[in-house]
PDB file of C-alpha atoms in Angstrom:
ATOM      1  CA  UNK D 273      -1.704   8.410  -4.650  1.00 88.00           C
ATOM      2  CA  UNK D 274      -5.190   9.923  -5.110  1.00 88.00           C
ATOM      3  CA  UNK D 275      -3.867  13.390  -4.341  1.00 86.00           C
ATOM      4  CA  UNK D 276      -0.895  12.893  -6.669  1.00 83.00           C
ATOM      5  CA  UNK D 277      -3.196  12.034  -9.587  1.00 85.00           C
ATOM      6  CA  UNK D 278      -5.580  14.914  -8.875  1.00 85.00           C
ATOM      7  CA  UNK D 279      -2.718  17.412  -8.685  1.00 81.00           C
ATOM      8  CA  UNK D 280      -1.431  16.225 -12.063  1.00 80.00           C
ATOM      9  CA  UNK D 281      -4.670  17.066 -13.839  1.00 78.00           C
ATOM     10  CA  UNK D 282      -6.468  13.717 -13.889  1.00 85.00           C
ATOM     11  CA  UNK D 283     -10.165  14.179 -14.637  1.00 87.00           C
ATOM     12  CA  UNK D 284     -10.936  11.811 -11.804  1.00 90.00           C
ATOM     13  CA  UNK D 285      -9.363   8.980  -9.857  1.00 94.00           C
ATOM     14  CA  UNK D 286     -11.203   5.690  -9.685  1.00 96.00           C
ATOM     15  CA  UNK D 287     -10.696   3.528  -6.610  1.00 96.00           C
ATOM     16  CA  UNK D 288     -11.595  -0.165  -6.633  1.00 96.00           C
ATOM     17  CA  UNK D 289     -12.466  -1.262  -3.108  1.00 96.00           C
ATOM     18  CA  UNK D 290     -11.780  -4.980  -2.967  1.00 95.00           C
ATOM     19  CA  UNK D 291     -14.344  -7.428  -1.629  1.00 95.00           C
ATOM     20  CA  UNK D 292     -12.069 -10.225  -0.499  1.00 93.00           C
ATOM     21  CA  UNK D 293     -13.284 -12.470  -3.332  1.00 94.00           C
ATOM     22  CA  UNK D 294     -10.185 -12.524  -5.535  1.00 94.00           C
ATOM     23  CA  UNK D 295     -12.031 -13.760  -8.630  1.00 96.00           C
ATOM     24  CA  UNK D 296     -14.668 -10.995  -8.426  1.00 96.00           C
ATOM     25  CA  UNK D 297     -12.076  -8.358  -7.606  1.00 96.00           C
ATOM     26  CA  UNK D 298      -9.851  -9.311 -10.559  1.00 96.00           C
ATOM     27  CA  UNK D 299     -12.818  -9.356 -12.961  1.00 96.00           C
ATOM     28  CA  UNK D 300     -13.995  -5.924 -11.771  1.00 97.00           C
ATOM     29  CA  UNK D 301     -10.486  -4.488 -12.036  1.00 96.00           C
ATOM     30  CA  UNK D 302      -9.973  -5.879 -15.544  1.00 96.00           C
ATOM     31  CA  UNK D 303     -13.335  -4.519 -16.732  1.00 97.00           C
ATOM     32  CA  UNK D 304     -12.699  -1.101 -15.167  1.00 96.00           C
ATOM     33  CA  UNK D 305      -9.139  -0.841 -16.528  1.00 96.00           C
ATOM     34  CA  UNK D 306     -10.223  -1.767 -20.044  1.00 96.00           C
ATOM     35  CA  UNK D 307     -13.212   0.577 -19.971  1.00 96.00           C
ATOM     36  CA  UNK D 308     -11.334   3.535 -18.500  1.00 95.00           C
ATOM     37  CA  UNK D 309      -8.391   3.175 -20.918  1.00 94.00           C
ATOM     38  CA  UNK D 310     -10.831   3.126 -23.806  1.00 94.00           C
ATOM     39  CA  UNK D 311     -12.680   6.171 -22.481  1.00 93.00           C
ATOM     40  CA  UNK D 312      -9.418   8.114 -22.069  1.00 91.00           C
ATOM     41  CA  UNK D 313      -8.965   7.803 -25.840  1.00 92.00           C
ATOM     42  CA  UNK D 314     -12.588   8.562 -26.776  1.00 92.00           C
ATOM     43  CA  UNK D 315     -13.664  11.382 -24.446  1.00 87.00           C
ATOM     44  CA  UNK D 316     -12.668  14.938 -25.315  1.00 86.00           C
ATOM     45  CA  UNK D 317     -12.662  17.804 -22.845  1.00 78.00           C
ATOM     46  CA  UNK D 318     -14.991  20.680 -23.758  1.00 74.00           C
ATOM     47  CA  UNK D 319     -13.426  23.787 -25.244  1.00 74.00           C
ATOM     48  CA  UNK D 320     -13.071  26.671 -22.778  1.00 67.00           C
ATOM     49  CA  UNK D 321     -15.870  29.205 -23.063  1.00 64.00           C
ATOM     50  CA  UNK D 322     -16.614  32.606 -21.592  1.00 67.00           C
ATOM     51  CA  UNK D 323     -20.236  31.516 -21.122  1.00 68.00           C
ATOM     52  CA  UNK D 324     -21.273  29.862 -17.890  1.00 56.00           C
ATOM     53  CA  UNK D 325     -19.171  28.952 -14.850  1.00 53.00           C
ATOM     54  CA  UNK D 326     -15.411  29.466 -15.116  1.00 51.00           C
ATOM     55  CA  UNK D 327     -12.625  27.245 -13.880  1.00 53.00           C
ATOM     56  CA  UNK D 328     -10.922  28.699 -10.823  1.00 56.00           C
ATOM     57  CA  UNK D 329      -8.363  25.894 -10.464  1.00 57.00           C
ATOM     58  CA  UNK D 330      -5.260  26.749 -12.502  1.00 59.00           C
ATOM     59  CA  UNK D 331      -4.303  23.137 -13.067  1.00 62.00           C
ATOM     60  CA  UNK D 332      -4.493  22.190 -16.751  1.00 65.00           C
ATOM     61  CA  UNK D 333      -6.891  19.257 -16.887  1.00 70.00           C
ATOM     62  CA  UNK D 334      -6.562  16.240 -19.140  1.00 75.00           C
ATOM     63  CA  UNK D 335      -8.638  13.185 -19.812  1.00 85.00           C
ATOM     64  CA  UNK D 336      -6.941  10.962 -17.277  1.00 87.00           C
ATOM     65  CA  UNK D 337      -8.930   8.236 -15.538  1.00 93.00           C
ATOM     66  CA  UNK D 338      -6.474   6.238 -13.404  1.00 93.00           C
ATOM     67  CA  UNK D 339      -7.675   3.384 -11.228  1.00 95.00           C
ATOM     68  CA  UNK D 340      -6.163   2.418  -7.882  1.00 94.00           C
ATOM     69  CA  UNK D 341      -6.872  -0.684  -5.807  1.00 95.00           C
ATOM     70  CA  UNK D 342      -7.800  -0.315  -2.142  1.00 95.00           C
ATOM     71  CA  UNK D 343      -7.739  -3.453   0.000  1.00 94.00           C
ATOM     72  CA  UNK D 344     -10.612  -3.161   2.458  1.00 90.00           C
ATOM     73  CA  UNK D 345      -8.951  -5.714   4.761  1.00 91.00           C
ATOM     74  CA  UNK D 346      -5.858  -3.591   5.472  1.00 93.00           C
ATOM     75  CA  UNK D 347      -6.193  -2.006   8.924  1.00 94.00           C
ATOM     76  CA  UNK D 348      -4.195   1.069   7.853  1.00 93.00           C
ATOM     77  CA  UNK D 349      -6.861   1.805   5.211  1.00 92.00           C
ATOM     78  CA  UNK D 350      -9.840   1.465   7.602  1.00 93.00           C
ATOM     79  CA  UNK D 351     -10.563   5.210   7.828  1.00 92.00           C
ATOM     80  CA  UNK D 352     -10.580   5.667   4.039  1.00 92.00           C
ATOM     81  CA  UNK D 353     -12.715   2.549   3.585  1.00 93.00           C
ATOM     82  CA  UNK D 354     -15.271   3.875   6.098  1.00 93.00           C
ATOM     83  CA  UNK D 355     -15.397   7.283   4.399  1.00 92.00           C
ATOM     84  CA  UNK D 356     -15.976   5.706   0.990  1.00 94.00           C
ATOM     85  CA  UNK D 357     -18.627   3.272   2.223  1.00 94.00           C
ATOM     86  CA  UNK D 358     -20.478   6.158   3.902  1.00 90.00           C
ATOM     87  CA  UNK D 359     -21.102   7.897   0.561  1.00 89.00           C
ATOM     88  CA  UNK D 360     -24.328   5.886   0.229  1.00 90.00           C
ATOM     89  CA  UNK D 361     -26.249   3.899   2.860  1.00 86.00           C
ATOM     90  CA  UNK D 362     -26.510   0.676   0.841  1.00 89.00           C
ATOM     91  CA  UNK D 363     -22.757   0.399   0.201  1.00 90.00           C
ATOM     92  CA  UNK D 364     -21.933  -0.894   3.672  1.00 86.00           C
ATOM     93  CA  UNK D 365     -23.976  -4.006   2.793  1.00 89.00           C
ATOM     94  CA  UNK D 366     -22.413  -4.534  -0.661  1.00 90.00           C
ATOM     95  CA  UNK D 367     -20.657  -7.895  -0.877  1.00 89.00           C
ATOM     96  CA  UNK D 368     -18.650  -7.497  -4.089  1.00 94.00           C
ATOM     97  CA  UNK D 369     -16.079  -4.977  -5.261  1.00 97.00           C
ATOM     98  CA  UNK D 370     -17.066  -1.305  -5.392  1.00 97.00           C
ATOM     99  CA  UNK D 371     -15.631   1.419  -7.635  1.00 97.00           C
ATOM    100  CA  UNK D 372     -15.588   5.001  -6.393  1.00 96.00           C
ATOM    101  CA  UNK D 373     -14.645   8.083  -8.383  1.00 96.00           C
ATOM    102  CA  UNK D 374     -12.884  11.025  -6.788  1.00 94.00           C
ATOM    103  CA  UNK D 375     -12.587  14.349  -8.560  1.00 89.00           C
ATOM    104  CA  UNK D 376     -11.817  18.028  -8.094  1.00 83.00           C
ATOM    105  CA  UNK D 377     -10.451  18.812  -4.670  1.00 83.00           C
ATOM    106  CA  UNK D 378     -11.386  15.486  -3.121  1.00 87.00           C
ATOM    107  CA  UNK D 379     -15.075  15.135  -3.937  1.00 89.00           C
ATOM    108  CA  UNK D 380     -16.187  11.468  -4.072  1.00 93.00           C
ATOM    109  CA  UNK D 381     -19.216  10.114  -5.883  1.00 92.00           C
ATOM    110  CA  UNK D 382     -21.194   7.206  -4.391  1.00 91.00           C
ATOM    111  CA  UNK D 383     -19.661   3.916  -5.464  1.00 94.00           C
ATOM    112  CA  UNK D 384     -20.718   1.573  -8.226  1.00 96.00           C
ATOM    113  CA  UNK D 385     -21.414  -1.930  -6.927  1.00 95.00           C
ATOM    114  CA  UNK D 386     -23.214  -5.088  -7.980  1.00 93.00           C
ATOM    115  CA  UNK D 387     -25.142  -4.755 -11.243  1.00 94.00           C
ATOM    116  CA  UNK D 388     -24.256  -1.020 -11.399  1.00 95.00           C
ATOM    117  CA  UNK D 389     -20.542  -1.792 -11.683  1.00 96.00           C
ATOM    118  CA  UNK D 390     -20.434  -1.991 -15.475  1.00 96.00           C
ATOM    119  CA  UNK D 391     -19.145  -0.224 -18.591  1.00 96.00           C
ATOM    120  CA  UNK D 392     -22.314   1.848 -19.028  1.00 97.00           C
ATOM    121  CA  UNK D 393     -22.137   3.442 -15.575  1.00 96.00           C
ATOM    122  CA  UNK D 394     -18.357   3.919 -15.762  1.00 96.00           C
ATOM    123  CA  UNK D 395     -18.940   5.787 -19.040  1.00 95.00           C
ATOM    124  CA  UNK D 396     -21.616   7.981 -17.429  1.00 94.00           C
ATOM    125  CA  UNK D 397     -19.308   8.856 -14.525  1.00 93.00           C
ATOM    126  CA  UNK D 398     -16.342   9.549 -16.830  1.00 92.00           C
ATOM    127  CA  UNK D 399     -18.528  11.678 -19.098  1.00 90.00           C
ATOM    128  CA  UNK D 400     -19.617  13.738 -16.066  1.00 88.00           C
ATOM    129  CA  UNK D 401     -16.038  14.114 -14.807  1.00 86.00           C
ATOM    130  CA  UNK D 402     -14.793  15.266 -18.225  1.00 84.00           C
ATOM    131  CA  UNK D 403     -17.844  17.364 -19.093  1.00 79.00           C
ATOM    132  CA  UNK D 404     -18.338  21.102 -18.798  1.00 71.00           C
ATOM    133  CA  UNK D 405     -18.529  22.664 -15.364  1.00 63.00           C
ATOM    134  CA  UNK D 406     -22.172  22.814 -14.395  1.00 54.00           C
ATOM    135  CA  UNK D 407     -22.007  24.830 -11.212  1.00 52.00           C
ATOM    136  CA  UNK D 408     -19.747  26.979  -9.100  1.00 53.00           C
ATOM    137  CA  UNK D 409     -21.195  26.151  -5.710  1.00 46.00           C
ATOM    138  CA  UNK D 410     -19.633  23.114  -4.061  1.00 47.00           C
ATOM    139  CA  UNK D 411     -22.942  22.053  -2.507  1.00 52.00           C
ATOM    140  CA  UNK D 412     -24.395  21.749  -6.012  1.00 56.00           C
ATOM    141  CA  UNK D 413     -21.705  19.256  -7.079  1.00 68.00           C
ATOM    142  CA  UNK D 414     -22.704  15.617  -6.666  1.00 70.00           C
ATOM    143  CA  UNK D 415     -20.952  13.522  -4.055  1.00 77.00           C
ATOM    144  CA  UNK D 416     -19.385  14.229  -0.705  1.00 78.00           C
ATOM    145  CA  UNK D 417     -16.113  15.728   0.414  1.00 78.00           C
ATOM    146  CA  UNK D 418     -13.431  13.175   1.143  1.00 78.00           C
ATOM    147  CA  UNK D 419     -11.234  14.021   4.117  1.00 76.00           C
ATOM    148  CA  UNK D 420      -7.750  14.495   2.669  1.00 78.00           C
ATOM    149  CA  UNK D 421      -4.530  15.902   4.094  1.00 75.00           C
ATOM    150  CA  UNK D 422      -4.174  18.529   1.375  1.00 75.00           C
ATOM    151  CA  UNK D 423      -3.591  22.252   1.539  1.00 72.00           C
ATOM    152  CA  UNK D 424      -5.230  22.998  -1.819  1.00 69.00           C
ATOM    153  CA  UNK D 425      -4.231  26.672  -1.877  1.00 70.00           C
ATOM    154  CA  UNK D 426      -0.589  25.812  -1.239  1.00 71.00           C
ATOM    155  CA  UNK D 427      -0.712  23.041  -3.838  1.00 69.00           C
ATOM    156  CA  UNK D 428      -2.160  25.407  -6.418  1.00 67.00           C
ATOM    157  CA  UNK D 429       0.441  28.088  -5.662  1.00 65.00           C
ATOM    158  CA  UNK D 430       3.376  25.666  -6.000  1.00 66.00           C
ATOM    159  CA  UNK D 431       2.201  23.590  -8.960  1.00 61.00           C
ATOM    160  CA  UNK D 432       3.753  25.744 -11.645  1.00 54.00           C
ATOM    161  CA  UNK D 433       6.496  27.629  -9.831  1.00 54.00           C
ATOM    162  CA  UNK D 434       9.200  26.165 -12.103  1.00 52.00           C
ATOM    163  CA  UNK D 435       9.690  23.232  -9.766  1.00 48.00           C
ATOM    164  CA  UNK D 436       9.710  19.517 -10.353  1.00 49.00           C
ATOM    165  CA  UNK D 437       6.286  17.814 -10.095  1.00 47.00           C
ATOM    166  CA  UNK D 438       5.210  16.500  -6.724  1.00 47.00           C
ATOM    167  CA  UNK D 439       6.479  12.982  -6.083  1.00 49.00           C
ATOM    168  CA  UNK D 440       3.991  10.168  -6.674  1.00 45.00           C
ATOM    169  CA  UNK D 441       3.802   7.845  -3.641  1.00 45.00           C
ATOM    170  CA  UNK D 442       4.440   4.415  -5.160  1.00 42.00           C
ATOM    171  CA  UNK D 443       3.829   2.392  -1.999  1.00 41.00           C
ATOM    172  CA  UNK D 444       0.082   2.915  -2.477  1.00 37.00           C
ATOM    173  CA  UNK D 445      -0.042   0.715  -5.582  1.00 31.00           C
TER     174      UNK D 445
END
């Protein structure tokens, strides 16, 4: 589902990692959904410019900030959960829900948890994801690479070959 959103031009995909506390998880999801929907309407992508770094990805981007829910208790999600929690040392000790943002070709920012999981920080992340490109060297982009089964070159070459869009895996929701 993350890959499907990224290959359809989403600015970033937000993933809510559940905590097991249903009340906290529902409150975090509601806040994130409301905030991200509002930001999708307010944030504008910068106009293309010949100055500075240039986009090399042919995918037309849009202000799209979908959120997916990842149940940390599901054994089949254990590898993804471990990868996300390893984006910052303190996250493995976080007790509540955590929101991660994934952008580009599978780059993940450290998660927002506890007091940092709020509208202000979601806005800052969304503003970064929708802002102008600031560098062309992957190592200079914040976050870490997320291991994904994606042949990015093949995806880019087939995106606009007059074919139907890639199917969105619904079982992930």
